[in-house]
PDB file of C-alpha atoms in Angstrom:
ATOM      1  CA  MET A  26       0.006   0.000   0.006  1.00 53.00           C
ATOM      2  CA  LYS A  27       2.838   2.407   0.857  1.00 50.00           C
ATOM      3  CA  THR A  28       4.486   1.581  -2.476  1.00 54.00           C
ATOM      4  CA  ILE A  29       1.263   2.439  -4.332  1.00 50.00           C
ATOM      5  CA  LEU A  30       0.983   5.725  -2.417  1.00 49.00           C
ATOM      6  CA  PHE A  31       4.629   6.553  -3.212  1.00 47.00           C
ATOM      7  CA  LEU A  32       4.117   5.897  -6.928  1.00 47.00           C
ATOM      8  CA  PHE A  33       0.902   7.939  -6.813  1.00 48.00           C
ATOM      9  CA  CYS A  34       2.850  10.895  -5.356  1.00 48.00           C
ATOM     10  CA  ILE A  35       5.592  10.580  -7.999  1.00 43.00           C
ATOM     11  CA  VAL A  36       3.041  10.673 -10.817  1.00 43.00           C
ATOM     12  CA  GLY A  37       1.393  13.635  -9.172  1.00 43.00           C
ATOM     13  CA  TYR A  38       4.711  15.448  -8.926  1.00 40.00           C
ATOM     14  CA  LEU A  39       5.387  14.939 -12.626  1.00 36.00           C
ATOM     15  CA  LEU A  40       1.946  16.249 -13.536  1.00 39.00           C
ATOM     16  CA  ALA A  41       1.934  19.131 -11.080  1.00 39.00           C
ATOM     17  CA  GLU A  42       2.419  22.670 -12.308  1.00 41.00           C
ATOM     18  CA  GLY A  43       3.455  25.804 -10.504  1.00 42.00           C
ATOM     19  CA  LYS A  44       5.479  26.444  -7.383  1.00 47.00           C
ATOM     20  CA  GLY A  45       4.193  28.574  -4.565  1.00 56.00           C
ATOM     21  CA  ASN A  46       3.986  29.092  -0.821  1.00 58.00           C
ATOM     22  CA  SER A  47       2.131  27.375   1.983  1.00 58.00           C
ATOM     23  CA  LEU A  48       1.496  27.829   5.710  1.00 57.00           C
ATOM     24  CA  ASP A  49      -0.087  25.582   8.317  1.00 60.00           C
ATOM     25  CA  LEU A  50      -1.840  26.336  11.604  1.00 67.00           C
ATOM     26  CA  HIS A  51      -2.929  24.010  14.405  1.00 59.00           C
ATOM     27  CA  MET A  52      -5.047  25.899  16.915  1.00 52.00           C
ATOM     28  CA  GLY A  53      -2.990  26.780  19.971  1.00 47.00           C
ATOM     29  CA  GLN A  54      -0.061  27.971  17.832  1.00 50.00           C
ATOM     30  CA  ALA A  55       0.735  31.591  17.113  1.00 42.00           C
ATOM     31  CA  PRO A  56      -0.568  32.532  13.633  1.00 45.00           C
ATOM     32  CA  LYS A  57       2.052  32.737  10.887  1.00 46.00           C
ATOM     33  CA  GLU A  58       1.995  35.189   8.037  1.00 45.00           C
ATOM     34  CA  THR A  59       4.234  36.079   5.133  1.00 43.00           C
ATOM     35  CA  ALA A  60       5.205  39.610   4.227  1.00 39.00           C
ATOM     36  CA  GLY A  61       2.413  41.420   2.428  1.00 41.00           C
ATOM     37  CA  ARG A  62       2.527  41.622  -1.347  1.00 36.00           C
ATOM     38  CA  GLY A  63       1.291  45.179  -1.366  1.00 35.00           C
ATOM     39  CA  ALA A  64      -1.429  47.481  -0.173  1.00 33.00           C
ATOM     40  CA  ALA A  65      -4.998  46.336  -0.544  1.00 34.00           C
ATOM     41  CA  VAL A  66      -6.749  47.561  -3.654  1.00 38.00           C
ATOM     42  CA  HIS A  67     -10.277  46.471  -2.752  1.00 44.00           C
ATOM     43  CA  GLU A  68     -12.285  45.322   0.225  1.00 49.00           C
ATOM     44  CA  VAL A  69     -14.559  42.586  -1.111  1.00 52.00           C
ATOM     45  CA  PRO A  70     -17.950  42.493   0.710  1.00 52.00           C
ATOM     46  CA  ASP A  71     -18.602  39.423   2.890  1.00 54.00           C
ATOM     47  CA  THR A  72     -21.656  38.428   0.855  1.00 48.00           C
ATOM     48  CA  LEU A  73     -19.519  38.174  -2.268  1.00 50.00           C
ATOM     49  CA  MET A  74     -16.666  36.383  -0.536  1.00 52.00           C
ATOM     50  CA  ASN A  75     -19.034  33.732   0.773  1.00 50.00           C
ATOM     51  CA  ASN A  76     -21.293  33.173  -2.212  1.00 50.00           C
ATOM     52  CA  ALA A  77     -19.898  34.432  -5.519  1.00 59.00           C
ATOM     53  CA  ARG A  78     -18.671  31.845  -7.995  1.00 69.00           C
ATOM     54  CA  LYS A  79     -17.279  34.583 -10.200  1.00 81.00           C
ATOM     55  CA  LEU A  80     -16.630  38.240  -9.440  1.00 85.00           C
ATOM     56  CA  VAL A  81     -15.252  41.036 -11.644  1.00 88.00           C
ATOM     57  CA  ILE A  82     -14.095  44.416 -10.292  1.00 89.00           C
ATOM     58  CA  MET A  83     -13.054  47.264 -12.589  1.00 88.00           C
ATOM     59  CA  THR A  84     -11.075  50.291 -11.411  1.00 88.00           C
ATOM     60  CA  THR A  85      -9.853  53.238 -13.496  1.00 88.00           C
ATOM     61  CA  VAL A  86      -7.159  55.642 -12.318  1.00 85.00           C
ATOM     62  CA  GLY A  87      -6.063  58.197 -14.886  1.00 86.00           C
ATOM     63  CA  ASN A  88      -5.104  56.333 -18.038  1.00 88.00           C
ATOM     64  CA  LYS A  89      -4.761  53.008 -16.213  1.00 89.00           C
ATOM     65  CA  THR A  90      -7.585  50.474 -15.982  1.00 91.00           C
ATOM     66  CA  ILE A  91      -7.361  47.533 -13.567  1.00 92.00           C
ATOM     67  CA  GLU A  92      -9.613  44.525 -14.046  1.00 91.00           C
ATOM     68  CA  GLU A  93      -9.702  41.913 -11.282  1.00 93.00           C
ATOM     69  CA  LYS A  94     -11.471  38.602 -11.898  1.00 93.00           C
ATOM     70  CA  TYR A  95     -12.088  36.211  -9.011  1.00 94.00           C
ATOM     71  CA  LYS A  96     -13.298  32.708  -9.799  1.00 94.00           C
ATOM     72  CA  ARG A  97     -13.930  29.781  -7.511  1.00 94.00           C
ATOM     73  CA  GLN A  98     -12.067  26.610  -8.466  1.00 95.00           C
ATOM     74  CA  TRP A  99     -14.691  23.946  -7.699  1.00 94.00           C
ATOM     75  CA  LEU A 100     -12.967  21.105  -9.573  1.00 95.00           C
ATOM     76  CA  LYS A 101      -9.637  21.744  -7.825  1.00 96.00           C
ATOM     77  CA  GLU A 102     -11.402  21.731  -4.439  1.00 96.00           C
ATOM     78  CA  ARG A 103     -13.017  18.351  -5.127  1.00 95.00           C
ATOM     79  CA  SER A 104      -9.781  16.925  -6.572  1.00 96.00           C
ATOM     80  CA  VAL A 105      -7.712  17.982  -3.550  1.00 97.00           C
ATOM     81  CA  LEU A 106     -10.284  16.463  -1.206  1.00 97.00           C
ATOM     82  CA  LEU A 107     -10.198  13.201  -3.190  1.00 96.00           C
ATOM     83  CA  LEU A 108      -6.383  13.040  -3.049  1.00 97.00           C
ATOM     84  CA  ILE A 109      -6.410  13.668   0.696  1.00 97.00           C
ATOM     85  CA  SER A 110      -9.121  11.044   1.272  1.00 96.00           C
ATOM     86  CA  LEU A 111      -7.153   8.429  -0.691  1.00 96.00           C
ATOM     87  CA  THR A 112      -4.048   9.241   1.327  1.00 97.00           C
ATOM     88  CA  ARG A 113      -5.889   8.895   4.626  1.00 97.00           C
ATOM     89  CA  LEU A 114      -7.384   5.580   3.564  1.00 96.00           C
ATOM     90  CA  ALA A 115      -3.941   4.322   2.436  1.00 96.00           C
ATOM     91  CA  THR A 116      -2.538   5.182   5.872  1.00 95.00           C
ATOM     92  CA  LEU A 117      -5.471   3.489   7.715  1.00 96.00           C
ATOM     93  CA  ARG A 118      -7.177   6.706   8.748  1.00 96.00           C
ATOM     94  CA  GLN A 119     -10.816   7.634   8.328  1.00 95.00           C
ATOM     95  CA  PRO A 120     -11.511   9.949   5.338  1.00 95.00           C
ATOM     96  CA  LEU A 121     -12.355  13.545   6.141  1.00 96.00           C
ATOM     97  CA  ILE A 122     -16.000  14.480   5.594  1.00 95.00           C
ATOM     98  CA  GLY A 123     -15.938  17.340   3.100  1.00 91.00           C
ATOM     99  CA  ILE A 124     -19.390  17.063   1.563  1.00 84.00           C
ATOM    100  CA  GLY A 125     -22.151  18.970   3.327  1.00 85.00           C
ATOM    101  CA  THR A 126     -19.705  20.892   5.540  1.00 92.00           C
ATOM    102  CA  ARG A 127     -21.132  24.171   4.300  1.00 92.00           C
ATOM    103  CA  LYS A 128     -19.882  26.329   7.162  1.00 94.00           C
ATOM    104  CA  LEU A 129     -16.276  25.145   6.910  1.00 96.00           C
ATOM    105  CA  THR A 130     -16.309  25.463   3.114  1.00 95.00           C
ATOM    106  CA  LYS A 131     -17.686  29.018   3.231  1.00 94.00           C
ATOM    107  CA  GLY A 132     -15.079  29.936   5.819  1.00 95.00           C
ATOM    108  CA  ALA A 133     -12.280  28.474   3.707  1.00 96.00           C
ATOM    109  CA  TYR A 134     -13.331  30.246   0.498  1.00 95.00           C
ATOM    110  CA  SER A 135     -13.966  33.489   2.405  1.00 94.00           C
ATOM    111  CA  HIS A 136     -10.334  33.494   3.583  1.00 95.00           C
ATOM    112  CA  SER A 137      -8.971  32.576   0.147  1.00 95.00           C
ATOM    113  CA  ILE A 138     -10.734  35.397  -1.680  1.00 93.00           C
ATOM    114  CA  ASP A 139      -9.854  37.751   1.175  1.00 93.00           C
ATOM    115  CA  MET A 140      -6.160  36.914   0.772  1.00 94.00           C
ATOM    116  CA  ALA A 141      -6.454  37.401  -2.978  1.00 93.00           C
ATOM    117  CA  SER A 142      -8.209  40.776  -2.733  1.00 91.00           C
ATOM    118  CA  LYS A 143      -5.964  42.161  -0.006  1.00 91.00           C
ATOM    119  CA  LYS A 144      -2.771  40.759  -1.552  1.00 89.00           C
ATOM    120  CA  ARG A 145      -1.970  39.271   1.837  1.00 91.00           C
ATOM    121  CA  PHE A 146      -1.045  35.679   2.648  1.00 92.00           C
ATOM    122  CA  GLY A 147      -1.211  33.967   6.044  1.00 92.00           C
ATOM    123  CA  HIS A 148      -3.305  32.893   9.006  1.00 92.00           C
ATOM    124  CA  TYR A 149      -4.232  36.425  10.026  1.00 90.00           C
ATOM    125  CA  ASP A 150      -7.343  36.907  12.194  1.00 90.00           C
ATOM    126  CA  SER A 151      -7.304  33.165  12.875  1.00 86.00           C
ATOM    127  CA  ASN A 152      -8.757  33.434  16.371  1.00 87.00           C
ATOM    128  CA  GLU A 153     -11.708  35.560  15.209  1.00 90.00           C
ATOM    129  CA  ARG A 154     -12.264  33.392  12.159  1.00 92.00           C
ATOM    130  CA  SER A 155     -12.128  30.164  14.177  1.00 91.00           C
ATOM    131  CA  LEU A 156     -14.950  31.423  16.356  1.00 91.00           C
ATOM    132  CA  LYS A 157     -17.009  32.436  13.333  1.00 93.00           C
ATOM    133  CA  TRP A 158     -16.423  29.325  11.206  1.00 94.00           C
ATOM    134  CA  ASP A 159     -15.775  26.786  14.019  1.00 93.00           C
ATOM    135  CA  PHE A 160     -12.456  25.210  12.968  1.00 94.00           C
ATOM    136  CA  ASN A 161      -9.428  23.838  14.843  1.00 93.00           C
ATOM    137  CA  GLY A 162      -6.775  23.706  12.137  1.00 95.00           C
ATOM    138  CA  GLU A 163      -5.946  25.450   8.878  1.00 96.00           C
ATOM    139  CA  ASN A 164      -3.718  25.037   5.850  1.00 96.00           C
ATOM    140  CA  VAL A 165      -3.241  27.846   3.309  1.00 96.00           C
ATOM    141  CA  ILE A 166      -1.411  27.854  -0.001  1.00 94.00           C
ATOM    142  CA  SER A 167      -0.659  30.298  -2.803  1.00 94.00           C
ATOM    143  CA  ASP A 168       0.296  30.091  -6.468  1.00 89.00           C
ATOM    144  CA  TYR A 169       0.182  26.331  -6.909  1.00 89.00           C
ATOM    145  CA  ARG A 170      -1.813  25.988 -10.114  1.00 82.00           C
ATOM    146  CA  SER A 171      -2.998  22.344 -10.124  1.00 93.00           C
ATOM    147  CA  ALA A 172      -4.740  20.120  -7.584  1.00 95.00           C
ATOM    148  CA  PHE A 173      -1.728  17.766  -7.607  1.00 95.00           C
ATOM    149  CA  ALA A 174       0.595  20.681  -6.900  1.00 95.00           C
ATOM    150  CA  ILE A 175      -1.543  21.862  -3.974  1.00 96.00           C
ATOM    151  CA  TYR A 176      -1.745  18.342  -2.558  1.00 96.00           C
ATOM    152  CA  LEU A 177       1.999  17.705  -2.877  1.00 95.00           C
ATOM    153  CA  GLY A 178       2.852  21.164  -1.540  1.00 94.00           C
ATOM    154  CA  TRP A 179       0.932  20.341   1.642  1.00 95.00           C
ATOM    155  CA  MET A 180       2.107  16.724   1.902  1.00 95.00           C
ATOM    156  CA  SER A 181       5.780  17.704   1.561  1.00 94.00           C
ATOM    157  CA  SER A 182       5.511  20.003   4.597  1.00 93.00           C
ATOM    158  CA  PRO A 183       5.525  18.355   8.074  1.00 93.00           C
ATOM    159  CA  GLY A 184       3.095  20.876   9.553  1.00 93.00           C
ATOM    160  CA  HIS A 185       0.594  20.634   6.703  1.00 94.00           C
ATOM    161  CA  ARG A 186       0.886  16.846   6.547  1.00 95.00           C
ATOM    162  CA  ARG A 187       0.165  16.665  10.285  1.00 95.00           C
ATOM    163  CA  ASN A 188      -3.102  18.541   9.734  1.00 95.00           C
ATOM    164  CA  LEU A 189      -4.032  16.410   6.725  1.00 96.00           C
ATOM    165  CA  LEU A 190      -3.418  13.113   8.552  1.00 96.00           C
ATOM    166  CA  TYR A 191      -4.397  14.091  12.110  1.00 96.00           C
ATOM    167  CA  ARG A 192      -6.745  11.426  13.479  1.00 96.00           C
ATOM    168  CA  GLY A 193      -8.584  13.985  15.626  1.00 95.00           C
ATOM    169  CA  PHE A 194      -9.970  15.817  12.580  1.00 96.00           C
ATOM    170  CA  PHE A 195     -13.205  14.451  11.069  1.00 96.00           C
ATOM    171  CA  PHE A 196     -14.562  17.347   8.961  1.00 97.00           C
ATOM    172  CA  THR A 197     -12.992  19.685   6.427  1.00 97.00           C
ATOM    173  CA  GLY A 198     -13.821  22.526   4.049  1.00 97.00           C
ATOM    174  CA  ILE A 199     -11.693  23.595   1.081  1.00 97.00           C
ATOM    175  CA  GLY A 200     -11.938  26.909  -0.768  1.00 96.00           C
ATOM    176  CA  ILE A 201      -9.710  27.795  -3.726  1.00 96.00           C
ATOM    177  CA  CYS A 202      -9.823  31.154  -5.541  1.00 96.00           C
ATOM    178  CA  LYS A 203      -8.178  32.081  -8.831  1.00 95.00           C
ATOM    179  CA  LYS A 204      -7.474  35.778  -9.320  1.00 95.00           C
ATOM    180  CA  VAL A 205      -6.604  37.235 -12.723  1.00 94.00           C
ATOM    181  CA  GLU A 206      -5.449  40.858 -12.536  1.00 94.00           C
ATOM    182  CA  THR A 207      -5.121  42.745 -15.827  1.00 93.00           C
ATOM    183  CA  GLU A 208      -3.675  46.249 -16.082  1.00 92.00           C
ATOM    184  CA  LYS A 209      -4.297  48.278 -19.233  1.00 88.00           C
ATOM    185  CA  TYR A 210      -2.785  51.656 -20.066  1.00 88.00           C
ATOM    186  CA  ILE A 211      -5.016  53.507 -22.512  1.00 84.00           C
ATOM    187  CA  VAL A 212      -3.996  56.606 -24.480  1.00 83.00           C
ATOM    188  CA  ASN A 213      -6.396  58.279 -26.905  1.00 81.00           C
ATOM    189  CA  GLY A 214      -8.689  55.269 -26.771  1.00 78.00           C
ATOM    190  CA  GLU A 215      -5.945  52.748 -27.624  1.00 81.00           C
ATOM    191  CA  ILE A 216      -4.258  50.205 -25.349  1.00 81.00           C
ATOM    192  CA  VAL A 217      -0.536  51.062 -25.342  1.00 75.00           C
ATOM    193  CA  LYS A 218       0.516  48.616 -22.625  1.00 83.00           C
ATOM    194  CA  GLN A 219      -1.087  45.605 -20.993  1.00 88.00           C
ATOM    195  CA  SER A 220       0.035  43.152 -18.313  1.00 90.00           C
ATOM    196  CA  ARG A 221      -1.635  40.216 -16.564  1.00 92.00           C
ATOM    197  CA  LYS A 222      -0.937  38.446 -13.292  1.00 93.00           C
ATOM    198  CA  ILE A 223      -2.513  35.189 -12.112  1.00 93.00           C
ATOM    199  CA  HIS A 224      -2.685  34.086  -8.464  1.00 93.00           C
ATOM    200  CA  VAL A 225      -4.301  31.005  -6.947  1.00 95.00           C
ATOM    201  CA  LEU A 226      -5.047  31.121  -3.201  1.00 95.00           C
ATOM    202  CA  GLY A 227      -6.329  28.150  -1.273  1.00 96.00           C
ATOM    203  CA  THR A 228      -7.490  27.428   2.278  1.00 96.00           C
ATOM    204  CA  GLN A 229      -8.422  24.204   4.014  1.00 97.00           C
ATOM    205  CA  LEU A 230     -10.154  24.247   7.413  1.00 96.00           C
ATOM    206  CA  PHE A 231     -10.345  21.287   9.777  1.00 96.00           C
ATOM    207  CA  ARG A 232     -12.538  20.301  12.694  1.00 94.00           C
TER     208      ARG A 232
END
């Protein structure tokens, strides 16, 4: 069984795309946070963070137009949950229940889109969020593009792996947000310069 799991991870590594950052939190620890990527451009309303499958925000400053698209990555969320469940079964642990855990899932996606909109990455406000969304552990990740990459990024870290395989966790919620930020410089009605940045932010909550 361990050999099959090892081969599964190797195949996943070969198929994975992107390289990013990750942080883990087990309640009782001090929250960790990376340096901010920049000042917040927008404050996304809670109703949109919790419910929107796709959100577009346009901002114009002088001759510069900024378009921010936020889109929930449902397939990646289900794929990561499946990979984690298979791993727990292979290591003789009960699978995490991730279907019907609406509160945990909303809390996870809320934090992911909040990180994306504020250009901030970490476990900030974890105590307040744990009271609101009722969780005891959290993994976050940024800029891993595929489900395999997210899974392997967490499994290759001792802290994240401890959360994923902890026998005291029975429920989970996963929320992954893709943000596409496009900047256009327009002069006399024509686009003279254009750039695009893509970020993928993910959160997994445990209880």
